[in-house]
Amino acid sequence: MKQILAIWVVWMATLGVSAQQTYDDLIHKAMDAVEMDSLQQAEQLFTEALKLEPANMRNALVFSNLGTIQRRMGKKKEALESYSLALNRTPYSVTMLLNRASLLLEMDYLDKAFVDYCDVLDIDRENKEALMYRAYIHMKRRMYHNARLDYRAFLELELGNKTARIGMAMVNQKDKRFQESLEEFNRLIVDYPRDVS
């Protein structure tokens, strides 16, 4: 009886190791497929890995990778769901929040993208991407004062950033602060004399 029990324990342990290798193998094969730009195969392999071990702690990253693949394939709703499932497991991941926020912005869900960018800035006050896009959303909402604050915060981190400086000039123009806008555009022309735009 002890021998049967010992064999059963060893067999169960072997199955656990085998399943782990299979999960890892699926992930590695999916990453290889991504490198070869075989996105459908990568999507299928990541999905199989998730089904094989739904409770695996690394699934947050798998969901995030799956979302990026689906996004590249034009499956925006599926990508959004995958990013959200990744964030359910790791809600404070700046990278995953930025991925979902940019997709939401692309899908014209400004309010939801705004929340994700705010969450990023709660975690990392100096995140330039979040500052830039949150300022853009403020502009779209005609909340010029808030947009100006985000552009200022960005420019404190990177004073010479042309995009943020143009954004600041445009905010001032839309907010009827014409003198400030004109001064910024004049400085931009001096700093970038060959830039036709």
Short mmCIF file of C-alpha atoms in Angstrom, two decimals:
data_model
loop_
_atom_site.label_atom_id
_atom_site.label_comp_id
_atom_site.label_asym_id
_atom_site.label_seq_id
_atom_site.Cartn_x
_atom_site.Cartn_y
_atom_site.Cartn_z
CA MET A 1 0.00 0.00 0.00
CA LYS A 2 2.88 2.38 0.85
CA GLN A 3 4.47 1.66 -2.54
CA ILE A 4 1.27 2.51 -4.37
CA LEU A 5 0.94 5.72 -2.36
CA ALA A 6 4.58 6.64 -3.05
CA ILE A 7 4.15 5.98 -6.78
CA TRP A 8 0.98 8.06 -6.83
CA VAL A 9 2.74 10.99 -5.06
CA VAL A 10 5.69 10.84 -7.49
CA TRP A 11 3.30 10.63 -10.46
CA MET A 12 1.31 13.68 -9.22
CA ALA A 13 4.55 15.63 -8.69
CA THR A 14 5.69 14.70 -12.20
CA LEU A 15 2.37 15.91 -13.60
CA GLY A 16 2.83 19.24 -11.80
CA VAL A 17 6.34 19.69 -13.22
CA SER A 18 5.12 18.59 -16.65
CA ALA A 19 2.26 21.09 -16.56
CA GLN A 20 4.67 23.85 -15.50
CA GLN A 21 6.99 23.01 -18.37
CA THR A 22 4.05 22.92 -20.73
CA TYR A 23 2.91 26.35 -19.52
CA ASP A 24 6.43 27.70 -19.91
CA ASP A 25 6.79 26.02 -23.30
CA LEU A 26 3.57 27.63 -24.52
CA ILE A 27 4.78 31.05 -23.35
CA HIS A 28 8.16 30.61 -25.05
CA LYS A 29 6.54 29.41 -28.26
CA ALA A 30 4.15 32.37 -28.17
CA MET A 31 7.05 34.80 -27.75
CA ASP A 32 8.86 33.12 -30.66
CA ALA A 33 5.71 33.49 -32.76
CA VAL A 34 5.55 37.20 -31.90
CA GLU A 35 9.16 37.63 -33.02
CA MET A 36 8.28 35.94 -36.32
CA ASP A 37 5.23 38.25 -36.59
CA SER A 38 2.87 35.26 -36.48
CA LEU A 39 0.32 37.04 -34.33
CA GLN A 40 -2.56 34.58 -34.70
CA GLN A 41 -0.36 31.72 -33.56
CA ALA A 42 0.94 33.79 -30.63
CA GLU A 43 -2.63 34.69 -29.63
CA GLN A 44 -3.60 31.02 -29.69
CA LEU A 45 -0.55 29.93 -27.66
CA PHE A 46 -1.05 32.61 -25.00
CA THR A 47 -4.73 31.64 -24.74
CA GLU A 48 -3.77 27.96 -24.30
CA ALA A 49 -1.31 28.87 -21.55
CA LEU A 50 -3.98 30.87 -19.74
CA LYS A 51 -6.41 27.95 -19.93
CA LEU A 52 -3.75 25.52 -18.75
CA GLU A 53 -2.92 27.50 -15.60
CA PRO A 54 -5.59 30.13 -14.95
CA ALA A 55 -4.28 30.88 -11.43
CA ASN A 56 -0.63 31.35 -12.41
CA MET A 57 0.77 34.61 -10.99
CA ARG A 58 2.54 35.36 -14.27
CA ASN A 59 -0.78 35.53 -16.13
CA ALA A 60 -0.94 39.30 -15.66
CA LEU A 61 1.99 39.61 -18.05
CA VAL A 62 0.48 37.01 -20.36
CA PHE A 63 -2.81 38.95 -20.50
CA SER A 64 -0.88 42.15 -21.20
CA ASN A 65 1.08 40.51 -24.04
CA LEU A 66 -2.13 39.01 -25.38
CA GLY A 67 -3.74 42.44 -25.34
CA THR A 68 -0.86 43.95 -27.29
CA ILE A 69 -1.07 41.18 -29.90
CA GLN A 70 -4.85 41.60 -30.23
CA ARG A 71 -4.40 45.33 -30.59
CA ARG A 72 -1.88 44.84 -33.39
CA MET A 73 -4.38 42.52 -35.07
CA GLY A 74 -7.10 45.18 -34.89
CA LYS A 75 -9.11 43.33 -32.22
CA LYS A 76 -9.53 46.38 -30.00
CA LYS A 77 -12.39 45.10 -27.82
CA GLU A 78 -10.56 41.85 -27.10
CA ALA A 79 -7.36 43.79 -26.40
CA LEU A 80 -9.19 46.05 -23.97
CA GLU A 81 -10.56 43.01 -22.15
CA SER A 82 -7.10 41.44 -21.97
CA TYR A 83 -5.52 44.62 -20.62
CA SER A 84 -8.31 44.89 -18.03
CA LEU A 85 -7.78 41.28 -16.93
CA ALA A 86 -4.05 42.00 -16.58
CA LEU A 87 -4.85 45.03 -14.42
CA ASN A 88 -7.23 42.98 -12.27
CA ARG A 89 -4.17 41.01 -11.22
CA THR A 90 -1.68 43.89 -11.00
CA PRO A 91 -3.68 47.13 -10.61
CA TYR A 92 -0.59 49.29 -9.96
CA SER A 93 1.36 48.37 -13.07
CA VAL A 94 2.23 51.64 -14.80
CA THR A 95 3.04 49.88 -18.07
CA MET A 96 -0.29 48.05 -18.18
CA LEU A 97 -2.21 51.19 -17.23
CA LEU A 98 -0.47 53.12 -20.01
CA ASN A 99 -1.21 50.36 -22.53
CA ARG A 100 -4.89 50.35 -21.66
CA ALA A 101 -5.09 54.16 -21.52
CA SER A 102 -3.58 54.56 -24.98
CA LEU A 103 -5.99 51.96 -26.37
CA LEU A 104 -8.93 53.70 -24.71
CA LEU A 105 -7.76 56.99 -26.19
CA GLU A 106 -7.49 55.34 -29.61
CA MET A 107 -11.05 54.04 -29.19
CA ASP A 108 -12.20 57.56 -28.22
CA TYR A 109 -13.15 56.58 -24.66
CA LEU A 110 -11.69 59.79 -23.26
CA ASP A 111 -13.22 59.53 -19.78
CA LYS A 112 -11.88 56.04 -19.17
CA ALA A 113 -8.46 56.90 -20.63
CA PHE A 114 -8.37 59.97 -18.37
CA VAL A 115 -8.93 57.78 -15.29
CA ASP A 116 -6.06 55.46 -16.29
CA TYR A 117 -3.71 58.40 -16.89
CA CYS A 118 -4.67 59.84 -13.48
CA ASP A 119 -3.97 56.45 -11.90
CA VAL A 120 -0.53 56.40 -13.53
CA LEU A 121 0.20 59.88 -12.17
CA ASP A 122 -0.93 58.81 -8.70
CA ILE A 123 1.76 56.11 -8.86
CA ASP A 124 4.41 58.11 -10.74
CA ARG A 125 3.92 61.89 -10.65
CA GLU A 126 6.67 62.39 -13.23
CA ASN A 127 5.38 60.06 -15.92
CA LYS A 128 5.76 62.11 -19.08
CA GLU A 129 3.45 60.02 -21.25
CA ALA A 130 0.60 60.31 -18.75
CA LEU A 131 1.16 64.06 -18.34
CA MET A 132 1.18 64.64 -22.10
CA TYR A 133 -1.95 62.65 -22.84
CA ARG A 134 -3.86 63.90 -19.83
CA ALA A 135 -3.10 67.45 -21.00
CA TYR A 136 -4.43 66.46 -24.43
CA ILE A 137 -7.66 65.15 -22.88
CA HIS A 138 -8.01 68.35 -20.84
CA MET A 139 -7.67 70.29 -24.12
CA LYS A 140 -10.38 68.18 -25.75
CA ARG A 141 -12.63 68.90 -22.76
CA ARG A 142 -11.78 72.63 -22.97
CA MET A 143 -10.33 72.53 -19.47
CA TYR A 144 -7.46 74.80 -20.43
CA HIS A 145 -6.27 75.62 -16.93
CA ASN A 146 -5.78 71.91 -16.13
CA ALA A 147 -4.09 71.29 -19.49
CA ARG A 148 -1.71 74.17 -18.77
CA LEU A 149 -0.83 72.63 -15.39
CA ASP A 150 0.00 69.27 -16.99
CA TYR A 151 2.10 70.89 -19.73
CA ARG A 152 3.95 72.93 -17.08
CA ALA A 153 4.63 69.79 -15.05
CA PHE A 154 5.95 68.09 -18.19
CA LEU A 155 8.15 71.07 -19.08
CA GLU A 156 9.60 71.09 -15.57
CA LEU A 157 10.83 67.57 -16.32
CA GLU A 158 11.96 68.28 -19.88
CA LEU A 159 12.20 72.00 -20.54
CA GLY A 160 13.02 71.84 -24.25
CA ASN A 161 10.36 69.35 -25.33
CA LYS A 162 8.93 70.73 -28.55
CA THR A 163 5.61 68.88 -28.37
CA ALA A 164 4.87 70.12 -24.85
CA ARG A 165 5.87 73.67 -25.79
CA ILE A 166 3.55 73.60 -28.82
CA GLY A 167 0.82 72.20 -26.55
CA MET A 168 1.35 75.04 -24.10
CA ALA A 169 1.19 77.62 -26.89
CA MET A 170 -2.02 76.08 -28.23
CA VAL A 171 -3.61 75.96 -24.77
CA ASN A 172 -2.86 79.65 -24.32
CA GLN A 173 -4.29 80.40 -27.77
CA LYS A 174 -7.51 78.49 -27.08
CA ASP A 175 -7.78 80.13 -23.66
CA LYS A 176 -7.52 83.54 -25.35
CA ARG A 177 -4.15 84.26 -23.77
CA PHE A 178 -2.88 85.43 -27.11
CA GLN A 179 0.20 87.32 -25.94
CA GLU A 180 1.56 84.27 -24.05
CA SER A 181 0.74 82.05 -27.01
CA LEU A 182 2.48 84.37 -29.46
CA GLU A 183 5.56 84.60 -27.25
CA GLU A 184 5.82 80.80 -27.07
CA PHE A 185 5.40 80.41 -30.83
CA ASN A 186 8.07 83.08 -31.40
CA ARG A 187 10.47 81.22 -29.08
CA LEU A 188 9.73 77.99 -30.94
CA ILE A 189 10.50 79.67 -34.28
CA VAL A 190 13.81 80.94 -32.90
CA ASP A 191 14.67 77.51 -31.45
CA TYR A 192 13.52 75.53 -34.52
CA PRO A 193 14.00 77.85 -37.53
CA ARG A 194 13.94 74.98 -40.05
CA ASP A 195 10.72 73.43 -38.76
CA VAL A 196 8.14 74.37 -41.39
CA SER A 197 5.13 73.36 -39.31
#
